[in-house]
């Protein structure tokens, strides 16, 4: 039945390429791929920034001239039931702010070596990105901050239309970053996703010597009050279980980790906590192995991949 597999694959390819409007297809300057949008999209200072980002990281930041349907593309064409809604940015101020954020708070920390084949073709800057829901008599809007699973794109949204009180009660409001702490959180969420995908693609290699001294068999302790137990997870050299930038949870069972998961947890630890914050959470005197391995990973990532995890962990100076 292999012929059917090949037939379906060929059909999928035909449908994929049929999604592109020939009138909007342009070849980028490198001649490496086809893009569906005019690029760059203007002659402003931030357009120079997106060109520089494209040349270095091979991803096109798109902030206008796209449709909500572009957020719902599939390998067989536009999705039948639209999931995401959103529009192009509504002002130059929004474009300048969001592209400046991407330039100074995301791409400034990365290198092409670590992001090779990580980024999709497009990175949309979206206005009022949301998913609609119906709850009884209410038409609700769930705001969407980031999208990392698009067919050929990722998306970021920082600006939203006025929402209704019921949607705010269910989903909360999302505001563009204003304080240094806000920028730190937005930056960390995006960089975490990028580094996790880079790790999954094998762009980051775990050195063999990292595993020395870590026991992956004996059960760990994690309950409050067990911090002095020799098997307390941090004392054993485990940062925790990584579930997103803001969630480095206590490791409750040894089966929830592995040498590969543990190394990424150290990447997470390095970009999430400064030395001062980690001292308050897991004092160095009580958890020497954790601190030893953390420093090893910090040095390794900075030397081999030009990735300064400590810089990401610091609250940015906005002055």
PDB file of C-alpha atoms in Angstrom:
ATOM      1  CA  UNK A   1       0.000   0.000   0.000  1.00  0.00           C
ATOM      2  CA  UNK A   2       3.028   2.259  -0.261  1.00  0.00           C
ATOM      3  CA  UNK A   3       1.605   3.855  -3.408  1.00  0.00           C
ATOM      4  CA  UNK A   4      -1.206   5.362  -1.347  1.00  0.00           C
ATOM      5  CA  UNK A   5       1.277   6.918   1.061  1.00  0.00           C
ATOM      6  CA  UNK A   6       3.203   8.483  -1.807  1.00  0.00           C
ATOM      7  CA  UNK A   7      -0.020   9.690  -3.436  1.00  0.00           C
ATOM      8  CA  UNK A   8      -1.201  11.346  -0.216  1.00  0.00           C
ATOM      9  CA  UNK A   9       2.205  12.941   0.297  1.00  0.00           C
ATOM     10  CA  UNK A  10       2.192  14.334  -3.241  1.00  0.00           C
ATOM     11  CA  UNK A  11      -1.344  15.637  -2.792  1.00  0.00           C
ATOM     12  CA  UNK A  12      -0.343  17.336   0.460  1.00  0.00           C
ATOM     13  CA  UNK A  13       2.593  19.055  -1.250  1.00  0.00           C
ATOM     14  CA  UNK A  14       0.370  20.278  -4.080  1.00  0.00           C
ATOM     15  CA  UNK A  15      -2.170  21.675  -1.645  1.00  0.00           C
ATOM     16  CA  UNK A  16       0.552  23.306   0.433  1.00  0.00           C
ATOM     17  CA  UNK A  17       2.000  25.203  -2.494  1.00  0.00           C
ATOM     18  CA  UNK A  18      -1.493  26.104  -3.712  1.00  0.00           C
ATOM     19  CA  UNK A  19      -1.907  28.138  -0.496  1.00  0.00           C
ATOM     20  CA  UNK A  20       0.493  30.753  -1.784  1.00  0.00           C
ATOM     21  CA  UNK A  21      -0.820  33.627  -3.855  1.00  0.00           C
ATOM     22  CA  UNK A  22       1.456  33.919  -6.870  1.00  0.00           C
ATOM     23  CA  UNK A  23       0.871  37.680  -6.979  1.00  0.00           C
ATOM     24  CA  UNK A  24       2.359  38.087  -3.500  1.00  0.00           C
ATOM     25  CA  UNK A  25       5.235  35.624  -3.762  1.00  0.00           C
ATOM     26  CA  UNK A  26       8.609  37.324  -3.733  1.00  0.00           C
ATOM     27  CA  UNK A  27      12.120  35.940  -3.572  1.00  0.00           C
ATOM     28  CA  UNK A  28      14.242  37.188  -0.676  1.00  0.00           C
ATOM     29  CA  UNK A  29      17.595  38.798  -1.427  1.00  0.00           C
ATOM     30  CA  UNK A  30      19.530  35.640  -0.609  1.00  0.00           C
ATOM     31  CA  UNK A  31      17.409  33.660  -3.051  1.00  0.00           C
ATOM     32  CA  UNK A  32      17.006  30.935  -0.412  1.00  0.00           C
ATOM     33  CA  UNK A  33      13.241  30.876  -0.114  1.00  0.00           C
ATOM     34  CA  UNK A  34       9.951  32.382  -1.170  1.00  0.00           C
ATOM     35  CA  UNK A  35       8.070  34.789   1.033  1.00  0.00           C
ATOM     36  CA  UNK A  36       4.399  35.681   0.790  1.00  0.00           C
ATOM     37  CA  UNK A  37       4.857  39.292   1.868  1.00  0.00           C
ATOM     38  CA  UNK A  38       6.683  42.331   0.639  1.00  0.00           C
ATOM     39  CA  UNK A  39       9.856  42.411   2.718  1.00  0.00           C
ATOM     40  CA  UNK A  40      10.872  44.632   4.304  1.00  0.00           C
ATOM     41  CA  UNK A  41       7.450  46.177   4.834  1.00  0.00           C
ATOM     42  CA  UNK A  42       8.557  49.792   4.942  1.00  0.00           C
ATOM     43  CA  UNK A  43      11.451  52.212   5.104  1.00  0.00           C
ATOM     44  CA  UNK A  44      11.360  53.051   8.798  1.00  0.00           C
ATOM     45  CA  UNK A  45      14.219  52.504  11.233  1.00  0.00           C
ATOM     46  CA  UNK A  46      12.531  49.363  12.568  1.00  0.00           C
ATOM     47  CA  UNK A  47      12.371  47.959   9.040  1.00  0.00           C
ATOM     48  CA  UNK A  48      16.155  48.148   8.984  1.00  0.00           C
ATOM     49  CA  UNK A  49      16.105  46.160  12.223  1.00  0.00           C
ATOM     50  CA  UNK A  50      13.900  43.397  10.789  1.00  0.00           C
ATOM     51  CA  UNK A  51      16.164  43.138   7.743  1.00  0.00           C
ATOM     52  CA  UNK A  52      19.185  42.710  10.020  1.00  0.00           C
ATOM     53  CA  UNK A  53      17.322  40.041  12.009  1.00  0.00           C
ATOM     54  CA  UNK A  54      16.344  38.228   8.801  1.00  0.00           C
ATOM     55  CA  UNK A  55      19.930  38.251   7.551  1.00  0.00           C
ATOM     56  CA  UNK A  56      21.272  36.868  10.820  1.00  0.00           C
ATOM     57  CA  UNK A  57      18.513  34.498  11.968  1.00  0.00           C
ATOM     58  CA  UNK A  58      16.575  33.763   8.748  1.00  0.00           C
ATOM     59  CA  UNK A  59      13.142  34.726  10.073  1.00  0.00           C
ATOM     60  CA  UNK A  60      10.902  37.471   8.667  1.00  0.00           C
ATOM     61  CA  UNK A  61       9.206  39.703  11.215  1.00  0.00           C
ATOM     62  CA  UNK A  62       5.852  40.645   9.655  1.00  0.00           C
ATOM     63  CA  UNK A  63       3.732  43.372  11.213  1.00  0.00           C
ATOM     64  CA  UNK A  64       1.205  44.287   8.531  1.00  0.00           C
ATOM     65  CA  UNK A  65      -0.546  43.067   5.370  1.00  0.00           C
ATOM     66  CA  UNK A  66      -1.504  39.700   6.843  1.00  0.00           C
ATOM     67  CA  UNK A  67      -4.955  38.300   7.572  1.00  0.00           C
ATOM     68  CA  UNK A  68      -6.424  36.296  10.424  1.00  0.00           C
ATOM     69  CA  UNK A  69      -6.438  33.344   8.009  1.00  0.00           C
ATOM     70  CA  UNK A  70      -2.619  33.464   8.016  1.00  0.00           C
ATOM     71  CA  UNK A  71      -2.777  32.511  11.698  1.00  0.00           C
ATOM     72  CA  UNK A  72      -4.755  29.369  10.904  1.00  0.00           C
ATOM     73  CA  UNK A  73      -2.922  27.802   7.982  1.00  0.00           C
ATOM     74  CA  UNK A  74      -2.474  24.043   7.864  1.00  0.00           C
ATOM     75  CA  UNK A  75      -0.481  21.707   5.626  1.00  0.00           C
ATOM     76  CA  UNK A  76      -3.616  21.240   3.498  1.00  0.00           C
ATOM     77  CA  UNK A  77      -4.588  24.891   3.150  1.00  0.00           C
ATOM     78  CA  UNK A  78      -6.484  27.352   5.307  1.00  0.00           C
ATOM     79  CA  UNK A  79      -8.172  25.807   8.314  1.00  0.00           C
ATOM     80  CA  UNK A  80     -11.876  25.131   7.997  1.00  0.00           C
ATOM     81  CA  UNK A  81     -12.641  26.326  11.522  1.00  0.00           C
ATOM     82  CA  UNK A  82     -10.634  29.393  12.415  1.00  0.00           C
ATOM     83  CA  UNK A  83      -9.026  29.163  15.838  1.00  0.00           C
ATOM     84  CA  UNK A  84      -6.991  32.360  16.152  1.00  0.00           C
ATOM     85  CA  UNK A  85      -8.222  35.852  15.387  1.00  0.00           C
ATOM     86  CA  UNK A  86      -6.020  38.915  15.084  1.00  0.00           C
ATOM     87  CA  UNK A  87      -5.057  41.852  12.886  1.00  0.00           C
ATOM     88  CA  UNK A  88      -2.012  43.714  11.654  1.00  0.00           C
ATOM     89  CA  UNK A  89      -0.629  46.370  13.966  1.00  0.00           C
ATOM     90  CA  UNK A  90      -2.625  49.592  13.955  1.00  0.00           C
ATOM     91  CA  UNK A  91       0.108  52.211  14.334  1.00  0.00           C
ATOM     92  CA  UNK A  92       3.768  52.941  13.754  1.00  0.00           C
ATOM     93  CA  UNK A  93       4.154  53.287  17.518  1.00  0.00           C
ATOM     94  CA  UNK A  94       3.070  49.685  18.028  1.00  0.00           C
ATOM     95  CA  UNK A  95       5.429  48.473  15.311  1.00  0.00           C
ATOM     96  CA  UNK A  96       8.371  50.417  16.696  1.00  0.00           C
ATOM     97  CA  UNK A  97       7.681  49.183  20.237  1.00  0.00           C
ATOM     98  CA  UNK A  98       7.263  45.499  19.392  1.00  0.00           C
ATOM     99  CA  UNK A  99      10.125  45.262  16.923  1.00  0.00           C
ATOM    100  CA  UNK A 100      12.335  47.159  19.360  1.00  0.00           C
ATOM    101  CA  UNK A 101      11.394  44.605  21.996  1.00  0.00           C
ATOM    102  CA  UNK A 102      12.266  41.697  19.716  1.00  0.00           C
ATOM    103  CA  UNK A 103      15.566  43.284  18.756  1.00  0.00           C
ATOM    104  CA  UNK A 104      16.734  44.326  22.229  1.00  0.00           C
ATOM    105  CA  UNK A 105      15.142  41.727  24.498  1.00  0.00           C
ATOM    106  CA  UNK A 106      15.045  38.556  22.396  1.00  0.00           C
ATOM    107  CA  UNK A 107      17.454  38.425  19.465  1.00  0.00           C
ATOM    108  CA  UNK A 108      20.142  40.358  21.343  1.00  0.00           C
ATOM    109  CA  UNK A 109      20.657  37.279  23.548  1.00  0.00           C
ATOM    110  CA  UNK A 110      20.776  34.706  20.758  1.00  0.00           C
ATOM    111  CA  UNK A 111      23.246  33.456  18.186  1.00  0.00           C
ATOM    112  CA  UNK A 112      22.594  31.768  14.822  1.00  0.00           C
ATOM    113  CA  UNK A 113      24.477  28.711  16.059  1.00  0.00           C
ATOM    114  CA  UNK A 114      21.944  27.940  18.744  1.00  0.00           C
ATOM    115  CA  UNK A 115      18.843  28.871  16.702  1.00  0.00           C
ATOM    116  CA  UNK A 116      19.690  27.004  13.511  1.00  0.00           C
ATOM    117  CA  UNK A 117      16.456  25.567  12.028  1.00  0.00           C
ATOM    118  CA  UNK A 118      14.482  26.708  15.065  1.00  0.00           C
ATOM    119  CA  UNK A 119      12.597  29.719  13.728  1.00  0.00           C
ATOM    120  CA  UNK A 120       9.743  29.377  11.241  1.00  0.00           C
ATOM    121  CA  UNK A 121       9.573  31.485   8.085  1.00  0.00           C
ATOM    122  CA  UNK A 122       7.487  34.244   9.702  1.00  0.00           C
ATOM    123  CA  UNK A 123       7.205  35.892  13.092  1.00  0.00           C
ATOM    124  CA  UNK A 124       3.957  37.884  13.140  1.00  0.00           C
ATOM    125  CA  UNK A 125       3.496  40.949  15.311  1.00  0.00           C
ATOM    126  CA  UNK A 126      -0.269  40.786  15.886  1.00  0.00           C
ATOM    127  CA  UNK A 127      -2.854  43.219  17.214  1.00  0.00           C
ATOM    128  CA  UNK A 128      -5.660  41.825  19.388  1.00  0.00           C
ATOM    129  CA  UNK A 129      -4.790  38.155  18.980  1.00  0.00           C
ATOM    130  CA  UNK A 130      -7.426  36.027  20.662  1.00  0.00           C
ATOM    131  CA  UNK A 131      -9.478  32.862  20.578  1.00  0.00           C
ATOM    132  CA  UNK A 132     -13.294  33.204  20.782  1.00  0.00           C
ATOM    133  CA  UNK A 133     -15.333  31.049  23.133  1.00  0.00           C
ATOM    134  CA  UNK A 134     -19.038  30.757  23.764  1.00  0.00           C
ATOM    135  CA  UNK A 135     -20.070  30.214  27.383  1.00  0.00           C
ATOM    136  CA  UNK A 136     -23.834  30.079  27.729  1.00  0.00           C
ATOM    137  CA  UNK A 137     -25.152  33.475  26.598  1.00  0.00           C
ATOM    138  CA  UNK A 138     -21.668  35.027  26.594  1.00  0.00           C
ATOM    139  CA  UNK A 139     -19.346  35.495  23.631  1.00  0.00           C
ATOM    140  CA  UNK A 140     -15.921  35.532  25.252  1.00  0.00           C
ATOM    141  CA  UNK A 141     -12.450  36.431  24.013  1.00  0.00           C
ATOM    142  CA  UNK A 142      -9.412  34.647  25.406  1.00  0.00           C
ATOM    143  CA  UNK A 143      -6.391  36.881  24.728  1.00  0.00           C
ATOM    144  CA  UNK A 144      -3.352  35.164  23.221  1.00  0.00           C
ATOM    145  CA  UNK A 145       0.111  36.471  24.061  1.00  0.00           C
ATOM    146  CA  UNK A 146       2.266  34.106  22.014  1.00  0.00           C
ATOM    147  CA  UNK A 147       1.872  31.373  19.400  1.00  0.00           C
ATOM    148  CA  UNK A 148       4.708  28.891  18.870  1.00  0.00           C
ATOM    149  CA  UNK A 149       2.951  26.111  16.960  1.00  0.00           C
ATOM    150  CA  UNK A 150       1.898  27.792  13.717  1.00  0.00           C
ATOM    151  CA  UNK A 151       2.456  25.920  10.473  1.00  0.00           C
ATOM    152  CA  UNK A 152       4.975  28.382   9.084  1.00  0.00           C
ATOM    153  CA  UNK A 153       4.949  31.105  11.726  1.00  0.00           C
ATOM    154  CA  UNK A 154       5.160  32.182  15.340  1.00  0.00           C
ATOM    155  CA  UNK A 155       3.275  35.182  16.695  1.00  0.00           C
ATOM    156  CA  UNK A 156       3.511  37.784  19.416  1.00  0.00           C
ATOM    157  CA  UNK A 157       0.729  40.089  20.608  1.00  0.00           C
ATOM    158  CA  UNK A 158       1.156  42.974  23.066  1.00  0.00           C
ATOM    159  CA  UNK A 159      -1.717  45.317  22.200  1.00  0.00           C
ATOM    160  CA  UNK A 160      -5.426  44.510  22.441  1.00  0.00           C
ATOM    161  CA  UNK A 161      -8.808  46.080  21.857  1.00  0.00           C
ATOM    162  CA  UNK A 162     -11.013  46.841  24.816  1.00  0.00           C
ATOM    163  CA  UNK A 163     -12.418  43.592  26.173  1.00  0.00           C
ATOM    164  CA  UNK A 164     -15.652  42.909  27.965  1.00  0.00           C
ATOM    165  CA  UNK A 165     -15.801  42.433  31.760  1.00  0.00           C
ATOM    166  CA  UNK A 166     -16.871  38.799  31.472  1.00  0.00           C
ATOM    167  CA  UNK A 167     -13.849  37.890  29.320  1.00  0.00           C
ATOM    168  CA  UNK A 168     -11.597  39.762  31.732  1.00  0.00           C
ATOM    169  CA  UNK A 169     -13.052  37.783  34.629  1.00  0.00           C
ATOM    170  CA  UNK A 170     -12.494  34.439  32.900  1.00  0.00           C
ATOM    171  CA  UNK A 171      -9.150  35.036  31.207  1.00  0.00           C
ATOM    172  CA  UNK A 172      -7.671  38.198  32.661  1.00  0.00           C
ATOM    173  CA  UNK A 173      -6.272  41.153  30.758  1.00  0.00           C
ATOM    174  CA  UNK A 174      -2.927  41.247  28.990  1.00  0.00           C
ATOM    175  CA  UNK A 175      -1.101  44.549  28.794  1.00  0.00           C
ATOM    176  CA  UNK A 176       2.051  45.532  26.907  1.00  0.00           C
ATOM    177  CA  UNK A 177       5.132  45.475  29.153  1.00  0.00           C
ATOM    178  CA  UNK A 178       5.803  48.701  31.040  1.00  0.00           C
ATOM    179  CA  UNK A 179       8.007  47.970  34.042  1.00  0.00           C
ATOM    180  CA  UNK A 180      11.448  46.296  34.004  1.00  0.00           C
ATOM    181  CA  UNK A 181       9.817  43.278  35.631  1.00  0.00           C
ATOM    182  CA  UNK A 182       7.264  43.131  32.810  1.00  0.00           C
ATOM    183  CA  UNK A 183      10.002  43.143  30.165  1.00  0.00           C
ATOM    184  CA  UNK A 184      11.894  40.448  32.082  1.00  0.00           C
ATOM    185  CA  UNK A 185       8.838  38.187  32.112  1.00  0.00           C
ATOM    186  CA  UNK A 186       7.895  38.696  28.441  1.00  0.00           C
ATOM    187  CA  UNK A 187      11.529  38.198  27.420  1.00  0.00           C
ATOM    188  CA  UNK A 188      11.916  35.059  29.504  1.00  0.00           C
ATOM    189  CA  UNK A 189       8.745  33.435  28.182  1.00  0.00           C
ATOM    190  CA  UNK A 190       9.867  33.855  24.560  1.00  0.00           C
ATOM    191  CA  UNK A 191      13.511  32.901  25.101  1.00  0.00           C
ATOM    192  CA  UNK A 192      12.480  29.811  27.066  1.00  0.00           C
ATOM    193  CA  UNK A 193      10.445  28.556  24.091  1.00  0.00           C
ATOM    194  CA  UNK A 194      13.270  29.272  21.669  1.00  0.00           C
ATOM    195  CA  UNK A 195      15.881  27.495  23.789  1.00  0.00           C
ATOM    196  CA  UNK A 196      13.593  24.542  24.478  1.00  0.00           C
ATOM    197  CA  UNK A 197      13.054  24.060  20.739  1.00  0.00           C
ATOM    198  CA  UNK A 198      16.782  24.474  20.067  1.00  0.00           C
ATOM    199  CA  UNK A 199      17.472  21.821  22.688  1.00  0.00           C
ATOM    200  CA  UNK A 200      14.900  19.444  21.222  1.00  0.00           C
ATOM    201  CA  UNK A 201      16.453  19.841  17.768  1.00  0.00           C
ATOM    202  CA  UNK A 202      19.884  18.895  19.094  1.00  0.00           C
ATOM    203  CA  UNK A 203      21.429  22.333  18.662  1.00  0.00           C
ATOM    204  CA  UNK A 204      22.633  22.149  22.265  1.00  0.00           C
ATOM    205  CA  UNK A 205      24.807  19.146  23.074  1.00  0.00           C
ATOM    206  CA  UNK A 206      24.937  17.795  26.634  1.00  0.00           C
ATOM    207  CA  UNK A 207      28.584  17.254  27.639  1.00  0.00           C
ATOM    208  CA  UNK A 208      29.278  13.808  29.075  1.00  0.00           C
ATOM    209  CA  UNK A 209      31.107  15.139  32.138  1.00  0.00           C
ATOM    210  CA  UNK A 210      27.998  17.036  33.250  1.00  0.00           C
ATOM    211  CA  UNK A 211      26.381  13.845  34.589  1.00  0.00           C
ATOM    212  CA  UNK A 212      29.219  13.012  37.001  1.00  0.00           C
ATOM    213  CA  UNK A 213      28.074  12.877  40.610  1.00  0.00           C
ATOM    214  CA  UNK A 214      24.311  12.895  39.922  1.00  0.00           C
ATOM    215  CA  UNK A 215      22.243   9.896  41.047  1.00  0.00           C
ATOM    216  CA  UNK A 216      19.253   9.259  38.780  1.00  0.00           C
ATOM    217  CA  UNK A 217      18.017   6.153  40.604  1.00  0.00           C
ATOM    218  CA  UNK A 218      17.477   6.894  44.303  1.00  0.00           C
ATOM    219  CA  UNK A 219      14.125   8.492  45.085  1.00  0.00           C
ATOM    220  CA  UNK A 220      14.120  12.206  45.912  1.00  0.00           C
ATOM    221  CA  UNK A 221      12.365  14.242  48.591  1.00  0.00           C
ATOM    222  CA  UNK A 222      10.582  17.503  47.857  1.00  0.00           C
ATOM    223  CA  UNK A 223       8.059  18.187  50.618  1.00  0.00           C
ATOM    224  CA  UNK A 224       8.450  21.338  52.710  1.00  0.00           C
ATOM    225  CA  UNK A 225      10.529  20.544  55.779  1.00  0.00           C
ATOM    226  CA  UNK A 226      12.744  18.013  53.982  1.00  0.00           C
ATOM    227  CA  UNK A 227      15.306  20.577  52.823  1.00  0.00           C
ATOM    228  CA  UNK A 228      17.960  19.097  55.134  1.00  0.00           C
ATOM    229  CA  UNK A 229      17.317  15.546  53.986  1.00  0.00           C
ATOM    230  CA  UNK A 230      20.254  14.190  51.928  1.00  0.00           C
ATOM    231  CA  UNK A 231      17.748  13.179  49.236  1.00  0.00           C
ATOM    232  CA  UNK A 232      16.115  16.576  48.952  1.00  0.00           C
ATOM    233  CA  UNK A 233      15.982  17.168  45.199  1.00  0.00           C
ATOM    234  CA  UNK A 234      18.023  20.381  45.135  1.00  0.00           C
ATOM    235  CA  UNK A 235      20.650  18.899  47.436  1.00  0.00           C
ATOM    236  CA  UNK A 236      20.911  15.966  45.017  1.00  0.00           C
ATOM    237  CA  UNK A 237      21.667  18.313  42.117  1.00  0.00           C
ATOM    238  CA  UNK A 238      18.227  18.620  40.522  1.00  0.00           C
ATOM    239  CA  UNK A 239      16.929  22.140  39.780  1.00  0.00           C
ATOM    240  CA  UNK A 240      13.377  20.817  39.462  1.00  0.00           C
ATOM    241  CA  UNK A 241      10.824  19.976  36.795  1.00  0.00           C
ATOM    242  CA  UNK A 242      10.686  22.498  33.952  1.00  0.00           C
ATOM    243  CA  UNK A 243       7.225  23.453  32.679  1.00  0.00           C
ATOM    244  CA  UNK A 244       7.755  26.939  31.214  1.00  0.00           C
ATOM    245  CA  UNK A 245       9.775  30.005  32.096  1.00  0.00           C
ATOM    246  CA  UNK A 246       7.827  30.838  35.258  1.00  0.00           C
ATOM    247  CA  UNK A 247       7.447  27.207  36.363  1.00  0.00           C
ATOM    248  CA  UNK A 248      10.476  25.377  37.642  1.00  0.00           C
ATOM    249  CA  UNK A 249       8.598  23.122  40.048  1.00  0.00           C
ATOM    250  CA  UNK A 250       9.946  20.964  42.833  1.00  0.00           C
ATOM    251  CA  UNK A 251      10.981  17.516  41.585  1.00  0.00           C
ATOM    252  CA  UNK A 252       8.567  15.218  43.394  1.00  0.00           C
ATOM    253  CA  UNK A 253       9.691  11.903  41.877  1.00  0.00           C
ATOM    254  CA  UNK A 254      12.996  10.772  40.390  1.00  0.00           C
ATOM    255  CA  UNK A 255      11.118   9.236  37.450  1.00  0.00           C
ATOM    256  CA  UNK A 256      10.112  12.723  36.335  1.00  0.00           C
ATOM    257  CA  UNK A 257      13.658  13.562  35.309  1.00  0.00           C
ATOM    258  CA  UNK A 258      16.500  12.132  33.235  1.00  0.00           C
ATOM    259  CA  UNK A 259      20.005  13.234  32.248  1.00  0.00           C
ATOM    260  CA  UNK A 260      18.585  15.105  29.246  1.00  0.00           C
ATOM    261  CA  UNK A 261      15.725  16.737  31.176  1.00  0.00           C
ATOM    262  CA  UNK A 262      18.053  17.671  34.005  1.00  0.00           C
ATOM    263  CA  UNK A 263      20.500  19.490  31.753  1.00  0.00           C
ATOM    264  CA  UNK A 264      17.713  21.592  30.265  1.00  0.00           C
ATOM    265  CA  UNK A 265      16.433  22.243  33.790  1.00  0.00           C
ATOM    266  CA  UNK A 266      19.840  23.797  34.495  1.00  0.00           C
ATOM    267  CA  UNK A 267      19.487  25.996  31.411  1.00  0.00           C
ATOM    268  CA  UNK A 268      16.106  27.001  32.790  1.00  0.00           C
ATOM    269  CA  UNK A 269      17.567  27.599  36.248  1.00  0.00           C
ATOM    270  CA  UNK A 270      20.323  29.785  34.818  1.00  0.00           C
ATOM    271  CA  UNK A 271      17.966  32.023  32.845  1.00  0.00           C
ATOM    272  CA  UNK A 272      15.288  32.162  35.562  1.00  0.00           C
ATOM    273  CA  UNK A 273      17.231  32.943  38.760  1.00  0.00           C
ATOM    274  CA  UNK A 274      20.088  35.294  39.478  1.00  0.00           C
ATOM    275  CA  UNK A 275      22.625  34.181  42.096  1.00  0.00           C
ATOM    276  CA  UNK A 276      20.860  36.338  44.685  1.00  0.00           C
ATOM    277  CA  UNK A 277      17.443  34.872  43.903  1.00  0.00           C
ATOM    278  CA  UNK A 278      18.797  31.325  43.916  1.00  0.00           C
ATOM    279  CA  UNK A 279      20.507  31.880  47.267  1.00  0.00           C
ATOM    280  CA  UNK A 280      17.139  32.774  48.756  1.00  0.00           C
ATOM    281  CA  UNK A 281      15.519  29.689  47.202  1.00  0.00           C
ATOM    282  CA  UNK A 282      18.280  27.083  47.585  1.00  0.00           C
ATOM    283  CA  UNK A 283      21.169  28.376  49.740  1.00  0.00           C
ATOM    284  CA  UNK A 284      24.574  27.503  48.371  1.00  0.00           C
ATOM    285  CA  UNK A 285      25.845  26.187  51.703  1.00  0.00           C
ATOM    286  CA  UNK A 286      23.055  23.586  51.807  1.00  0.00           C
ATOM    287  CA  UNK A 287      23.055  22.655  48.116  1.00  0.00           C
ATOM    288  CA  UNK A 288      26.671  22.657  46.896  1.00  0.00           C
ATOM    289  CA  UNK A 289      26.121  20.169  44.040  1.00  0.00           C
ATOM    290  CA  UNK A 290      23.293  22.278  42.604  1.00  0.00           C
ATOM    291  CA  UNK A 291      25.475  25.389  42.626  1.00  0.00           C
ATOM    292  CA  UNK A 292      28.466  23.528  41.197  1.00  0.00           C
ATOM    293  CA  UNK A 293      26.461  22.168  38.258  1.00  0.00           C
ATOM    294  CA  UNK A 294      24.751  25.513  37.722  1.00  0.00           C
ATOM    295  CA  UNK A 295      28.097  27.269  37.354  1.00  0.00           C
ATOM    296  CA  UNK A 296      29.285  24.532  35.008  1.00  0.00           C
ATOM    297  CA  UNK A 297      26.252  25.006  32.754  1.00  0.00           C
ATOM    298  CA  UNK A 298      26.533  28.807  32.847  1.00  0.00           C
ATOM    299  CA  UNK A 299      30.163  28.625  31.730  1.00  0.00           C
ATOM    300  CA  UNK A 300      29.491  25.923  29.146  1.00  0.00           C
ATOM    301  CA  UNK A 301      26.591  27.740  27.494  1.00  0.00           C
ATOM    302  CA  UNK A 302      28.456  31.049  27.401  1.00  0.00           C
ATOM    303  CA  UNK A 303      31.688  29.575  26.062  1.00  0.00           C
ATOM    304  CA  UNK A 304      30.280  27.103  23.531  1.00  0.00           C
ATOM    305  CA  UNK A 305      27.096  28.848  22.406  1.00  0.00           C
ATOM    306  CA  UNK A 306      27.661  32.507  23.280  1.00  0.00           C
ATOM    307  CA  UNK A 307      24.513  32.352  25.432  1.00  0.00           C
ATOM    308  CA  UNK A 308      24.654  34.417  28.616  1.00  0.00           C
ATOM    309  CA  UNK A 309      21.995  32.847  30.829  1.00  0.00           C
ATOM    310  CA  UNK A 310      22.855  35.119  33.756  1.00  0.00           C
ATOM    311  CA  UNK A 311      22.127  38.186  31.631  1.00  0.00           C
ATOM    312  CA  UNK A 312      18.681  36.807  30.777  1.00  0.00           C
ATOM    313  CA  UNK A 313      17.957  36.202  34.463  1.00  0.00           C
ATOM    314  CA  UNK A 314      18.627  39.814  35.431  1.00  0.00           C
ATOM    315  CA  UNK A 315      15.856  42.396  35.505  1.00  0.00           C
ATOM    316  CA  UNK A 316      16.666  44.688  32.541  1.00  0.00           C
ATOM    317  CA  UNK A 317      17.840  48.244  33.110  1.00  0.00           C
ATOM    318  CA  UNK A 318      15.325  50.369  31.181  1.00  0.00           C
ATOM    319  CA  UNK A 319      17.175  53.678  31.679  1.00  0.00           C
TER     320      UNK A 319
END
